PDB file of C-alpha atoms in Angstrom:
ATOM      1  CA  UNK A   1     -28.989 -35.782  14.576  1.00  0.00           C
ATOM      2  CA  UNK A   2     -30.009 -35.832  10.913  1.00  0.00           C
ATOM      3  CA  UNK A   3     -28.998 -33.417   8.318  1.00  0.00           C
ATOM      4  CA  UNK A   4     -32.578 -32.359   8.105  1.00  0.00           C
ATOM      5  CA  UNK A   5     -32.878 -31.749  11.749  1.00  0.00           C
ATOM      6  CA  UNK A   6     -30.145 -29.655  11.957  1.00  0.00           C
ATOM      7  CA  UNK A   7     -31.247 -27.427   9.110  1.00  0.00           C
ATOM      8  CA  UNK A   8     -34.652 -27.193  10.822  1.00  0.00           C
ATOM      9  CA  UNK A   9     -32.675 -25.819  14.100  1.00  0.00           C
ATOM     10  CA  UNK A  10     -30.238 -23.551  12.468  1.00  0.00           C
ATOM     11  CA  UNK A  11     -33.897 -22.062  10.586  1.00  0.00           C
ATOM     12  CA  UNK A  12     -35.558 -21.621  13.520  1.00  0.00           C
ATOM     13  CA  UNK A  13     -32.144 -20.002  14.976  1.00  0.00           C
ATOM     14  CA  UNK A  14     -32.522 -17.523  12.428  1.00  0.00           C
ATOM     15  CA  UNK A  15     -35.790 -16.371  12.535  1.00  0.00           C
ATOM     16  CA  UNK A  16     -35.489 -16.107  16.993  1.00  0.00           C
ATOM     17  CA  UNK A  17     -32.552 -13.675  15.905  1.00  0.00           C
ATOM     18  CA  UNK A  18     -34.098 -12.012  13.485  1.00  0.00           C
ATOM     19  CA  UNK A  19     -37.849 -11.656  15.335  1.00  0.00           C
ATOM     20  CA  UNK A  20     -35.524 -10.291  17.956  1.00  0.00           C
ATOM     21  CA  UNK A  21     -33.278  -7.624  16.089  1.00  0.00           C
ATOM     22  CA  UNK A  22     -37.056  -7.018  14.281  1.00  0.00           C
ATOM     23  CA  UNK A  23     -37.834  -5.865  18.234  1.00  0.00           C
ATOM     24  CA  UNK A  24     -35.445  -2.994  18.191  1.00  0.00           C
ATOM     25  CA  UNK A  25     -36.216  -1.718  14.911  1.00  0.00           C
ATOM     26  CA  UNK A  26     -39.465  -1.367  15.840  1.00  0.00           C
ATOM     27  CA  UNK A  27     -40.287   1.863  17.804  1.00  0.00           C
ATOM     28  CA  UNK A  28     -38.165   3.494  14.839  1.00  0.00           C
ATOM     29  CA  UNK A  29     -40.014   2.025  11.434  1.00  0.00           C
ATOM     30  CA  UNK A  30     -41.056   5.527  10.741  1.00  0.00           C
ATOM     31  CA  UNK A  31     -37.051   6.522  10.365  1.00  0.00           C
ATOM     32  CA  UNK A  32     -36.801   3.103   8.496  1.00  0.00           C
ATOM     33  CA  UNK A  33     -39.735   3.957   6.483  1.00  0.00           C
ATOM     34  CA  UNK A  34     -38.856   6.860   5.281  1.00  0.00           C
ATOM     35  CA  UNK A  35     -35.726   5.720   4.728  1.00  0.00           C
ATOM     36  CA  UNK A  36     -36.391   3.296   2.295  1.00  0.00           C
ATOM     37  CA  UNK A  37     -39.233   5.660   0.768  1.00  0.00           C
ATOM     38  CA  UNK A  38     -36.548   8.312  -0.335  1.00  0.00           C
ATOM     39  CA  UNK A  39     -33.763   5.617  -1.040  1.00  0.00           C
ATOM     40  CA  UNK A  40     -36.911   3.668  -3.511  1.00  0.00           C
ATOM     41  CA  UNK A  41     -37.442   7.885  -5.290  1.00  0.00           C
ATOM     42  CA  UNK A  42     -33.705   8.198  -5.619  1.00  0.00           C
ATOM     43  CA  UNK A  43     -33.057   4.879  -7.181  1.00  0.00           C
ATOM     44  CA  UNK A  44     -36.461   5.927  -9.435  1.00  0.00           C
ATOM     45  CA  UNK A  45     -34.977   9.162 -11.016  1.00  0.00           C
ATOM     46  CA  UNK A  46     -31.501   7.585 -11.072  1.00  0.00           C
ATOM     47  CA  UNK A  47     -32.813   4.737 -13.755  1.00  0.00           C
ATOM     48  CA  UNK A  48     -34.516   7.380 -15.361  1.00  0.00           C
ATOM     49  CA  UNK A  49     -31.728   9.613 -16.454  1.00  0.00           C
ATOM     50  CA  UNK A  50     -30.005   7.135 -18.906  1.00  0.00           C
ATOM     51  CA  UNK A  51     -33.087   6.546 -20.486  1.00  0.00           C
ATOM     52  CA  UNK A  52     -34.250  10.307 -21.064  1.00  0.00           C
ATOM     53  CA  UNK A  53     -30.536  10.095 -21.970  1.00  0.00           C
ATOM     54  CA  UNK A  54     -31.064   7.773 -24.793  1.00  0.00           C
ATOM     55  CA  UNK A  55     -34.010   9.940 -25.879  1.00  0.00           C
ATOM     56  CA  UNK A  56     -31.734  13.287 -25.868  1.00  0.00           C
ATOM     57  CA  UNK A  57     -29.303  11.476 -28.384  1.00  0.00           C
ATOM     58  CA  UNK A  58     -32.259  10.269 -30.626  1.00  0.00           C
ATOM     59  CA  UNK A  59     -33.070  14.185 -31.008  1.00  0.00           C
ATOM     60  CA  UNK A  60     -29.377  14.576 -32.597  1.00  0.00           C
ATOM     61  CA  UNK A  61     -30.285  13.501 -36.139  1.00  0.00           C
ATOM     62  CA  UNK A  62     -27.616  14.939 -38.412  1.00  0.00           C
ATOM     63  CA  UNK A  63     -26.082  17.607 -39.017  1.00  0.00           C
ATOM     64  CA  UNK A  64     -28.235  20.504 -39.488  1.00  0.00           C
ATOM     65  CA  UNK A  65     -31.008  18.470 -38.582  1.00  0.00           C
ATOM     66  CA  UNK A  66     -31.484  18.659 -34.658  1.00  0.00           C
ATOM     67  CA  UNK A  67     -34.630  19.133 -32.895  1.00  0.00           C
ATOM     68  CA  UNK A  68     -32.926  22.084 -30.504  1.00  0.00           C
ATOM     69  CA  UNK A  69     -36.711  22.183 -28.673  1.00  0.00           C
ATOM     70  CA  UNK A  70     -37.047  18.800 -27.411  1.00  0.00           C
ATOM     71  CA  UNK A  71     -33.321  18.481 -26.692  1.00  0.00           C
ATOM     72  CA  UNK A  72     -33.676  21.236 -24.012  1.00  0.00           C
ATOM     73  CA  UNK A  73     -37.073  20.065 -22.602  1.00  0.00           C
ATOM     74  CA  UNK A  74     -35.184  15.992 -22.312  1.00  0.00           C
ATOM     75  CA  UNK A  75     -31.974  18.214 -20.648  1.00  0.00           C
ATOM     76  CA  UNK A  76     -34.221  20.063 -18.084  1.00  0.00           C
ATOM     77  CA  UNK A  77     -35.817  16.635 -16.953  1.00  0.00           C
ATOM     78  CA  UNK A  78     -32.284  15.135 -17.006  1.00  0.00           C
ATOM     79  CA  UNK A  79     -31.548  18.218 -14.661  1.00  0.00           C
ATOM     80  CA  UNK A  80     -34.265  17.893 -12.585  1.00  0.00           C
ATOM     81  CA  UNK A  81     -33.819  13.972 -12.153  1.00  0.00           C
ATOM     82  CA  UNK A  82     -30.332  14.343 -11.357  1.00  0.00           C
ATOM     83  CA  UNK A  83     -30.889  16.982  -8.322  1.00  0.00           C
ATOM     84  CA  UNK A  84     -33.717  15.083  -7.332  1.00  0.00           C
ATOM     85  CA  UNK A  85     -31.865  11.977  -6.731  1.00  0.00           C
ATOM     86  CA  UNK A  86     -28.680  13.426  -5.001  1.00  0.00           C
ATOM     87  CA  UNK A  87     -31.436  15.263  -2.696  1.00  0.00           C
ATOM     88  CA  UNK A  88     -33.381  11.888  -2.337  1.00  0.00           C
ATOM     89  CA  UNK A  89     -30.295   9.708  -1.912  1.00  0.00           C
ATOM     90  CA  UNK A  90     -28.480  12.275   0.793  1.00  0.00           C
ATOM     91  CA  UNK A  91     -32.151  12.287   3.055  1.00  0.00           C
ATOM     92  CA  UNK A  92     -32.070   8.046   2.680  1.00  0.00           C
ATOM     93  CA  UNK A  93     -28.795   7.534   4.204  1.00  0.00           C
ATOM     94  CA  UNK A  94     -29.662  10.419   6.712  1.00  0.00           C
ATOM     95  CA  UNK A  95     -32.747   8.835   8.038  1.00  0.00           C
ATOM     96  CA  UNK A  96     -30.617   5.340   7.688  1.00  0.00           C
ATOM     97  CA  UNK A  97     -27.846   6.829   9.500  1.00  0.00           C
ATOM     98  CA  UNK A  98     -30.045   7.838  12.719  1.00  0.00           C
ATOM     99  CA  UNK A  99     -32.140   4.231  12.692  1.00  0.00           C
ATOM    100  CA  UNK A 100     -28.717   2.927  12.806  1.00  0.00           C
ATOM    101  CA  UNK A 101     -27.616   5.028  15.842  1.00  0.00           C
ATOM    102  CA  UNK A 102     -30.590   4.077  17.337  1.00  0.00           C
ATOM    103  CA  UNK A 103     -30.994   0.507  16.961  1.00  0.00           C
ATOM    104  CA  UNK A 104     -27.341  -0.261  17.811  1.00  0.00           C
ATOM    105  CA  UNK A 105     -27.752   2.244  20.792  1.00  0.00           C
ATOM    106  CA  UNK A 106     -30.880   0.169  21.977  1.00  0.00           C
ATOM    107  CA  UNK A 107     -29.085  -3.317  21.324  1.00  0.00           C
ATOM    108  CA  UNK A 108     -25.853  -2.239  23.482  1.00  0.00           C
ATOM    109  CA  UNK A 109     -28.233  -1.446  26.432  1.00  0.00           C
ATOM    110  CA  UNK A 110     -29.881  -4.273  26.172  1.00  0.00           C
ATOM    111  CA  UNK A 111     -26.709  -6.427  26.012  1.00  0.00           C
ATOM    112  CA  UNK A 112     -25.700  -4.188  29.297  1.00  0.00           C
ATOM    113  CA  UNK A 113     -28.460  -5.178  31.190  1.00  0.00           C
ATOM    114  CA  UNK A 114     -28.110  -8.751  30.539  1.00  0.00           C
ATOM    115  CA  UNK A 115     -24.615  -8.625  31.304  1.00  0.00           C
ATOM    116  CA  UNK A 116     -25.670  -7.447  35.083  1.00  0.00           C
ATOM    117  CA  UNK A 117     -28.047 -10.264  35.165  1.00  0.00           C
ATOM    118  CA  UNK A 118     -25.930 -13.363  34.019  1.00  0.00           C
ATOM    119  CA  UNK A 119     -23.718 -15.414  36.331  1.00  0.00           C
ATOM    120  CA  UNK A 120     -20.186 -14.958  37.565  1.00  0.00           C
ATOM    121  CA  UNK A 121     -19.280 -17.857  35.973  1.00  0.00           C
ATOM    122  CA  UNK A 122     -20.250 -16.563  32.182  1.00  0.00           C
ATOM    123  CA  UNK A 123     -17.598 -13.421  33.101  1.00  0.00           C
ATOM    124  CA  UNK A 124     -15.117 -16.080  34.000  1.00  0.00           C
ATOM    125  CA  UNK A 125     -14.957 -18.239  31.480  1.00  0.00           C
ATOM    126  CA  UNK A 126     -15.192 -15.612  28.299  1.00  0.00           C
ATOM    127  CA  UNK A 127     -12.495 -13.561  28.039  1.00  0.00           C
ATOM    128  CA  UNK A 128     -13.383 -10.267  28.967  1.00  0.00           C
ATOM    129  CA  UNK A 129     -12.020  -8.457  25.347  1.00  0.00           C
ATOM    130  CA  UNK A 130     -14.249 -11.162  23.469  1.00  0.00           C
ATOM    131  CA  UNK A 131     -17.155  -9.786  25.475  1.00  0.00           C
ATOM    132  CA  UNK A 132     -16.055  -5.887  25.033  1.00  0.00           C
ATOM    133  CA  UNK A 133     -15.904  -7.037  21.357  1.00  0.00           C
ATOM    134  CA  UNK A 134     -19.586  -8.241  21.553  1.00  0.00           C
ATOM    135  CA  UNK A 135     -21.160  -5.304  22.860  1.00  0.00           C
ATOM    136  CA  UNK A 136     -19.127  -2.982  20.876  1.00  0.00           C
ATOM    137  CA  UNK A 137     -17.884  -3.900  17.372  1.00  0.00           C
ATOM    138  CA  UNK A 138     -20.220  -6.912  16.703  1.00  0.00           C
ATOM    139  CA  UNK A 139     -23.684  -4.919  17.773  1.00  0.00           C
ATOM    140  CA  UNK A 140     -22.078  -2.544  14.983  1.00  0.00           C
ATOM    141  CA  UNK A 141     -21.526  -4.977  12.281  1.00  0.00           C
ATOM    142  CA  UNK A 142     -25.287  -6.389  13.240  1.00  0.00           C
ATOM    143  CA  UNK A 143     -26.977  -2.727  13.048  1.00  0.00           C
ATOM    144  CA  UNK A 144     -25.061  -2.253   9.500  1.00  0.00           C
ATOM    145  CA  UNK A 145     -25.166  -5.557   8.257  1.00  0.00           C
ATOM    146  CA  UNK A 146     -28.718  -6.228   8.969  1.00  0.00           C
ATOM    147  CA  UNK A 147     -30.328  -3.007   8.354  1.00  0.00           C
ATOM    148  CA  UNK A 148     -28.192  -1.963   5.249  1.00  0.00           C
ATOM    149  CA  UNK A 149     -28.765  -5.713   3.849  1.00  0.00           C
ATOM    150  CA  UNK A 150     -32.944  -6.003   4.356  1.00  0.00           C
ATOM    151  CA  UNK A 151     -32.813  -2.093   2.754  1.00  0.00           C
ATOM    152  CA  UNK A 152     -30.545  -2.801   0.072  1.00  0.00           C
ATOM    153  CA  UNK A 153     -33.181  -6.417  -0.460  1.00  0.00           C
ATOM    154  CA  UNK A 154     -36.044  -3.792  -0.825  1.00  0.00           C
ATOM    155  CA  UNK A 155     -34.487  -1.563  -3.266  1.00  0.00           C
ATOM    156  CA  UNK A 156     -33.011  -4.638  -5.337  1.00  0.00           C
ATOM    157  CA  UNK A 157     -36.051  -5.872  -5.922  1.00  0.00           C
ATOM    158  CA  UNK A 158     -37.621  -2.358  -7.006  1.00  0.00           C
ATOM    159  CA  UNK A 159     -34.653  -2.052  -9.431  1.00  0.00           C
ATOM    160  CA  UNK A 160     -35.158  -5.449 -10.889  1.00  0.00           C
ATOM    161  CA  UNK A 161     -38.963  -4.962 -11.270  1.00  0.00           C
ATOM    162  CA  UNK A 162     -38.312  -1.358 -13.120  1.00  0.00           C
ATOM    163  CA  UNK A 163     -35.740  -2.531 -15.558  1.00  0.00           C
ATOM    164  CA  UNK A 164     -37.742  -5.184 -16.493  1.00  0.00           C
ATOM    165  CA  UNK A 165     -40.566  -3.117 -17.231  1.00  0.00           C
ATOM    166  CA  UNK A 166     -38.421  -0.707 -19.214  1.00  0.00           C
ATOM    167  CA  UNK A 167     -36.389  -3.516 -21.272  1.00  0.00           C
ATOM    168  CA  UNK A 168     -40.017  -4.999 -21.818  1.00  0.00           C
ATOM    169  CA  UNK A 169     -40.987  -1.332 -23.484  1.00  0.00           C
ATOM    170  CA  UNK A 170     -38.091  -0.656 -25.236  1.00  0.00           C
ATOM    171  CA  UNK A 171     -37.199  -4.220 -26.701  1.00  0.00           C
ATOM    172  CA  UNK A 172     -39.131  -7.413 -25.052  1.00  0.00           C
ATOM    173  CA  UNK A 173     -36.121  -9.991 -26.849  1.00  0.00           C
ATOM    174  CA  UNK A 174     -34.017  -8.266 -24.887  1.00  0.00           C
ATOM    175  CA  UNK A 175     -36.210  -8.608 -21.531  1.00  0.00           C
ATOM    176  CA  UNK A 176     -36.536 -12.351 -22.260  1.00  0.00           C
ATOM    177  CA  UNK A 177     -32.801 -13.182 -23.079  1.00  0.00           C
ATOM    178  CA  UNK A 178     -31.837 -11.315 -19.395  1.00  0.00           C
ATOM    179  CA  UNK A 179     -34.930 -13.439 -17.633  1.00  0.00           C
ATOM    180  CA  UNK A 180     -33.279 -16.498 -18.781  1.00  0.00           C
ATOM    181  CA  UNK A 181     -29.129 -15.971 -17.761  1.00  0.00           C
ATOM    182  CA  UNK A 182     -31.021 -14.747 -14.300  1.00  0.00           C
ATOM    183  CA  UNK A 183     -31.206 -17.986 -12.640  1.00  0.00           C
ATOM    184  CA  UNK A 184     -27.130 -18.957 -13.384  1.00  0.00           C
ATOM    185  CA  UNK A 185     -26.543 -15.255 -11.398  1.00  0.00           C
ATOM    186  CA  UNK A 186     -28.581 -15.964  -8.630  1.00  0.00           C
ATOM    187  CA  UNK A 187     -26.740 -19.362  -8.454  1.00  0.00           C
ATOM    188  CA  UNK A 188     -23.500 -17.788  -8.012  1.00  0.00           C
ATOM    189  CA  UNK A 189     -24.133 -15.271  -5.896  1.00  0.00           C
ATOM    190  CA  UNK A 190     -25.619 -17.733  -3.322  1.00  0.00           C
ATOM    191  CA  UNK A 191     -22.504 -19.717  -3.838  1.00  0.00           C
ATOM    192  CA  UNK A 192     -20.582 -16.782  -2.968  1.00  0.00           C
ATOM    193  CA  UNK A 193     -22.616 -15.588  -0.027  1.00  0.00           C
ATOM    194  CA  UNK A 194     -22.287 -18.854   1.624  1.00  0.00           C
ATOM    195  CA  UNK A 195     -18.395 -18.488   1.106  1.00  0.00           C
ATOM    196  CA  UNK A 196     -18.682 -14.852   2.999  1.00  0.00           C
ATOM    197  CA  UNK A 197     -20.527 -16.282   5.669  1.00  0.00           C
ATOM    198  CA  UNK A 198     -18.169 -18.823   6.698  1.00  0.00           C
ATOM    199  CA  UNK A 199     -15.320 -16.461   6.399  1.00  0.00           C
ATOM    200  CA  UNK A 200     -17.166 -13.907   8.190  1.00  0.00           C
ATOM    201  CA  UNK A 201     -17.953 -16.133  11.383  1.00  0.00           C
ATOM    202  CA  UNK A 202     -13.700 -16.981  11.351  1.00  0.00           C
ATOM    203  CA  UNK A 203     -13.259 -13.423  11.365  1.00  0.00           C
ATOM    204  CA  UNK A 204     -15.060 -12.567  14.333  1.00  0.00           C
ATOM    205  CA  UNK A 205     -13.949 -15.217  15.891  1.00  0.00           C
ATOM    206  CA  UNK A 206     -10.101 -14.142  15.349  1.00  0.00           C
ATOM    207  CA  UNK A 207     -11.404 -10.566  16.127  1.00  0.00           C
ATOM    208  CA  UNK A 208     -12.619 -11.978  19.577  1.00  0.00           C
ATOM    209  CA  UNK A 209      -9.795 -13.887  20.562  1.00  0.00           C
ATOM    210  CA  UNK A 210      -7.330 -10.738  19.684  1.00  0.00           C
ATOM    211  CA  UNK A 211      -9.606  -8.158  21.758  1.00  0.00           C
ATOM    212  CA  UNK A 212      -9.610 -11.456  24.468  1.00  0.00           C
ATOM    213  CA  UNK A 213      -5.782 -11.885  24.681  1.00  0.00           C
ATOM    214  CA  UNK A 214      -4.868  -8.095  24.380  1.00  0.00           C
ATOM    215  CA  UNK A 215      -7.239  -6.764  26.970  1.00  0.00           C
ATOM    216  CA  UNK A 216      -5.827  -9.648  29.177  1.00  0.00           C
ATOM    217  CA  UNK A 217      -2.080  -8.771  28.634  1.00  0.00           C
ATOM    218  CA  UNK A 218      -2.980  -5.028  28.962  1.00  0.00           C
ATOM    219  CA  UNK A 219      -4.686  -5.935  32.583  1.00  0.00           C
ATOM    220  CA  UNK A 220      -1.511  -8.337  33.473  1.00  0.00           C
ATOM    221  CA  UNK A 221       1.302  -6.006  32.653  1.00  0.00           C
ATOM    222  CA  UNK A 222       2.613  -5.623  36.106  1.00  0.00           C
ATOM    223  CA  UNK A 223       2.763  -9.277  36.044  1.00  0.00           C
ATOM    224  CA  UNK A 224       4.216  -9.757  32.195  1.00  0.00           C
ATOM    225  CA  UNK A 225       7.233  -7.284  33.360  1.00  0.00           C
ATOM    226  CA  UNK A 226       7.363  -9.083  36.709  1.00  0.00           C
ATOM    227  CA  UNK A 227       8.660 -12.192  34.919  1.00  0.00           C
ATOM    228  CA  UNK A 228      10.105 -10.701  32.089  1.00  0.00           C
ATOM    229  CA  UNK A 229       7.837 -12.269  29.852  1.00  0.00           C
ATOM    230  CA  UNK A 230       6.993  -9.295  27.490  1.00  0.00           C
ATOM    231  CA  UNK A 231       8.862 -11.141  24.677  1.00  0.00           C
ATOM    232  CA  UNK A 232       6.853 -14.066  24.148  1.00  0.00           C
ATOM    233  CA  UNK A 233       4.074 -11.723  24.867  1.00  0.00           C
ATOM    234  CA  UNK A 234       4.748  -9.494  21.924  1.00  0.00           C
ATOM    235  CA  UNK A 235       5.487 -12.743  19.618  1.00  0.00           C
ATOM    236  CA  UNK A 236       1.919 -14.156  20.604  1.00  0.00           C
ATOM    237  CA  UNK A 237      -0.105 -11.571  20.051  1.00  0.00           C
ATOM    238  CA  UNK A 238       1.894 -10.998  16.750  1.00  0.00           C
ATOM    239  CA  UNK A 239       0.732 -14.248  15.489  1.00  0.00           C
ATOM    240  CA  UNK A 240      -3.003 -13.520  16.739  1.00  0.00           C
ATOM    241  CA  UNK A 241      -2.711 -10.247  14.848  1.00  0.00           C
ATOM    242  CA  UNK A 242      -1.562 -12.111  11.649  1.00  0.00           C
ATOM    243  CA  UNK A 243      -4.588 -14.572  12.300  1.00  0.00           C
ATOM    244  CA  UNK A 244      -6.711 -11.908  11.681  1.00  0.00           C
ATOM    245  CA  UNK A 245      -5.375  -9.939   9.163  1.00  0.00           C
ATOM    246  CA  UNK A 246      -6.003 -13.154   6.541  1.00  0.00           C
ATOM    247  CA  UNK A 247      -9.603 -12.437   7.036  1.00  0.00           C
ATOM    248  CA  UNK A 248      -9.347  -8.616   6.674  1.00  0.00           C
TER     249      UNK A 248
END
């Protein structure tokens, strides 16, 4: 298989997964909507404090020369901007926190349901912690992961389209000079993404085999103490443990 081909089929992995995690977002994009809405109006008001900020500091001439009216009316809108956001920011992660619950809640019964329907012979030949792991910690990492990550894309983008508007007011040189190092930070922080990935996938796969071995031993004890075999036991899952802890 060519290196093209293999692209194409880890592509159209991606979007299968993600059309399908898209499925149990759906009947809650109002709580997603909103979610984003208030995060998008806190992140607003938060970029505008430093710059009625700058604007408060302008009225500070001298001394004996400050402009005491319009250095109240810029505080009260610094006020306002700053209770507005906390308020806006606190109902964002609220409405996040319940799509969250929801969507992992939705996932794990899904993921039950299949697990009635598969064969004997998948239960046999996964460990049974590496499975527990699946349904448990990994539909958690998804739920944050994913919906945290396509939120935090939205708002990104929003932030980068405000500053640029503001840096084009206040001093277009400025704008330009930022526009141009751009590209070498998006280099690097694809380089560094792919990195995470790869260490990511090791880590759940350490995770796996750790929740695989110690939900067998647990099940086995009779049998570990039968043989007097706790020992090697303990030294194993020792070295499992120390497996994972390089990727924590």
């Amino acid at each position: 298989m060519s290196r093209n081909q293999n692209k194409s089929i880890i592509k159209q992995n991606y979007q299968n997964i993600l059309s399908k995690l898209l499925m149990y977002v759906k009947p809650h994009k109002r709580v997603f909507f909103l979610s984003v809405v208030f995060d998008l109006l806190a992140t607003l008001f938060n970029m505008l404090i430093p710059l009625f900020s700058g604007l408060s500091i302008d009225c500070l001439i001298g001394v004996g020369n400050v402009d005491f009216s319009l250095l109240i009316r810029y505080l009260i809108v610094i006020g306002i901007l700053t209770v507005s956001s906390c308020i806006f920011d606190w109902l964002g992660s609220y409405f996040m926190n319940i799509l969250t619950y929801k969507t992992g809640q939705s996932l794990r019964n899904g993921l039950y349901k299949k697990l009635n329907n598969v064969p004997i012979k998948y239960i046999d030949n996964n460990p049974h912690g590496d499975i527990m792991n699946t349904m448990i910690t990994d539909v958690e990492n998804i739920t944050d992961g994913f919906l945290a990550g396509f939120k935090s894309i939205v708002i990104g983008i929003f932030q980068i389209v405000i500053v640029m508007i503001i840096m084009f007011i206040l001093n277009w040189i400025m704008a330009l000079i930022v526009i141009c190092v751009a590209p070498l930070s998006l280099y690097l922080a694809i380089k560094i993404t792919k990195k995470s990935k790869k260490l990511y996938r090791e880590r759940v796969e350490a995770q796996g085999a750790l929740s695989g071995y110690a939900e067998e031993m647990i099940l086995n004890m009779k049998i570990i103490k039968a043989f007097n075999n706790e020992e090697p036991t303990v030294k194993k899952f020792d070295t499992t443990n120390k497996e994972l802890g390089v990727y924590s």
